[in-house]
Amino acid sequence: MRYDLKSLKGRRQRLGLTQTQLAHEAGVSQSMIAKIEAGMLDPAYTKAQKIFEALERVEKKKEPKAKDVMAKKVLIVKPSDKIVGVVRQMSAKGISQMPVVEAGSIVGMLTERAVIDRVGKEDVRRLLVKDVMEEMPPIVTEDTPISALNELLKHRNLVVVQKEGKIKGVVTKSDIIKSMI
């Protein structure tokens, strides 16, 4: 791996670290960090590796977690709920998907897309949530890093955040975007 020594100062400052703090984290001297940043020292590969690994560790610690970006108010539906009432509720609240919960456990997902797929094929007014629901969404803990959430959201529209088996929130792409602003 090639390390970009010119990026060292900017990355350190973005993380709010002093040269001394980075040096301590990397196990090198503060003067070494200062000389590298000033372009006066070309460190040995192993020293550069230690410094950049320390930066990555600090970046991971400071990375936002699911609990920092999740929407805490979560509307849920039961498999036995009638679709018509649920669709009205979704429309009124401006949401496009809801976890389906039975006996305290997530059993599926109801999405606008799943309902729309049934329109014209069946009398939607007679359908229950269990007739239309999709597979369960991904479930993560509150401490899941935002980078992992991003990967999950490339494949699914919603991620459920749980703690001790209870829903604490949900994360969508728009929640990630809002957290950046």
XYZ file of C-alpha atoms in Angstrom:
181
model
C 0.000 0.000 0.000
C 1.240 3.484 -0.860
C 0.765 6.222 1.738
C 0.137 9.826 0.680
C 2.334 11.796 3.057
C 0.996 15.094 1.676
C -2.470 14.220 3.005
C -1.221 13.614 6.547
C -1.673 17.144 7.915
C -5.150 17.595 6.416
C -6.403 14.244 7.696
C -4.969 14.907 11.150
C -6.574 18.350 11.318
C -9.961 17.062 10.074
C -9.908 14.611 12.962
C -9.108 17.412 15.405
C -5.834 15.800 16.463
C -2.687 17.618 17.489
C 0.662 16.356 16.247
C 1.349 15.099 19.771
C -1.921 13.156 19.932
C -1.303 11.510 16.556
C 2.279 10.708 17.534
C 1.074 9.053 20.742
C -1.581 7.043 18.882
C 0.983 5.919 16.268
C 3.843 5.265 18.670
C 6.201 7.760 17.020
C 7.613 11.119 18.093
C 5.819 14.433 17.663
C 8.885 15.838 15.917
C 8.635 13.063 13.317
C 5.022 14.047 12.569
C 6.042 17.729 12.315
C 8.941 16.957 9.953
C 6.802 14.723 7.723
C 4.085 17.383 7.495
C 6.687 20.036 6.650
C 8.095 17.818 3.891
C 11.467 17.625 5.651
C 11.389 13.884 6.335
C 10.600 10.885 4.198
C 9.885 8.233 6.843
C 10.592 4.528 6.619
C 7.679 2.518 5.268
C 6.982 0.943 8.672
C 6.775 4.375 10.340
C 4.403 5.691 7.657
C 2.324 2.535 8.045
C 2.052 3.068 11.822
C 0.994 6.695 11.340
C -1.656 5.956 8.714
C -3.013 2.962 10.647
C -3.369 5.278 13.663
C -5.290 7.776 11.505
C -7.606 4.989 10.319
C -8.246 3.825 13.907
C -9.162 7.354 14.983
C -11.367 7.827 11.901
C -13.230 4.599 12.745
C -13.769 5.725 16.349
C -15.126 9.082 15.198
C -17.303 7.651 12.427
C -21.027 8.215 13.094
C -22.993 5.159 14.200
C -26.533 3.983 13.486
C -27.757 5.555 16.746
C -26.503 8.941 15.501
C -28.409 8.919 12.193
C -31.476 6.739 12.763
C -35.058 7.960 12.787
C -36.278 7.114 16.273
C -40.021 7.304 15.636
C -40.847 4.036 13.929
C -44.321 3.124 12.774
C -44.914 -0.601 12.648
C -47.711 -2.768 11.323
C -48.991 -6.227 12.164
C -49.409 -9.008 9.599
C -53.151 -9.016 10.344
C -53.654 -5.289 9.591
C -55.725 -4.400 6.537
C -53.727 -2.925 3.676
C -56.187 -0.097 3.028
C -55.783 1.374 6.521
C -52.025 0.954 6.485
C -51.693 2.623 3.070
C -53.721 5.589 4.352
C -51.426 5.834 7.363
C -48.315 5.637 5.156
C -49.687 8.341 2.888
C -50.617 10.621 5.793
C -47.175 10.237 7.393
C -45.254 10.476 4.118
C -43.491 7.144 4.485
C -42.952 4.464 1.891
C -42.099 1.429 4.011
C -42.831 -0.028 7.429
C -41.514 -2.977 9.423
C -44.040 -5.756 10.001
C -43.929 -6.955 13.613
C -45.594 -9.956 15.216
C -45.197 -10.877 18.892
C -42.395 -8.322 19.230
C -40.310 -9.715 16.361
C -39.804 -8.328 12.876
C -41.302 -10.754 10.369
C -41.209 -8.706 7.183
C -41.428 -5.365 5.475
C -44.337 -3.548 3.865
C -43.419 -1.219 1.010
C -45.394 0.974 -1.355
C -43.831 -0.987 -4.194
C -45.220 -4.288 -2.864
C -48.708 -2.782 -2.621
C -48.531 -1.200 -6.086
C -47.477 -4.545 -7.573
C -50.807 -6.014 -6.386
C -53.012 -3.185 -7.693
C -55.059 -4.349 -10.672
C -54.271 -8.004 -9.982
C -56.390 -8.344 -6.856
C -58.911 -6.413 -4.819
C -56.413 -4.587 -2.619
C -59.168 -3.636 -0.171
C -59.433 -7.285 0.898
C -55.722 -7.840 1.414
C -53.925 -8.006 4.741
C -50.344 -6.934 5.356
C -49.233 -10.594 5.495
C -50.501 -11.047 1.911
C -48.262 -8.293 0.584
C -45.239 -8.045 2.895
C -41.712 -8.614 1.667
C -38.760 -10.288 3.369
C -37.279 -8.887 6.572
C -35.031 -5.841 6.304
C -31.436 -5.992 7.553
C -31.172 -5.564 11.324
C -28.171 -3.890 12.968
C -27.141 -2.662 16.407
C -26.958 0.977 17.484
C -23.157 0.891 17.208
C -23.047 -0.149 13.553
C -20.820 2.338 11.694
C -22.305 4.494 8.961
C -19.961 2.899 6.403
C -21.619 -0.486 7.026
C -25.074 1.113 6.783
C -24.095 2.604 3.417
C -23.229 -0.862 2.109
C -26.548 -2.320 3.313
C -28.507 0.578 1.820
C -27.010 -0.137 -1.604
C -29.131 -3.301 -1.629
C -32.098 -2.480 0.608
C -34.163 0.661 1.170
C -34.281 0.486 4.956
C -32.222 -0.893 7.834
C -33.768 -1.568 11.252
C -31.770 -0.676 14.369
C -32.371 -2.906 17.390
C -31.151 -3.073 20.963
C -31.834 -6.164 23.044
C -34.412 -7.361 20.509
C -36.414 -4.117 20.506
C -36.691 -1.730 17.568
C -34.914 1.523 18.405
C -35.040 3.144 14.983
C -34.675 2.820 11.241
C -32.128 4.180 8.788
C -32.816 5.083 5.163
C -30.658 6.721 2.519
C -32.269 10.064 3.318
C -31.256 9.706 6.997
C -27.637 9.248 5.904
C -27.857 12.304 3.649
C -29.464 14.413 6.419
C -26.624 13.471 8.779
C -24.109 14.962 6.345
C -25.775 18.380 6.328
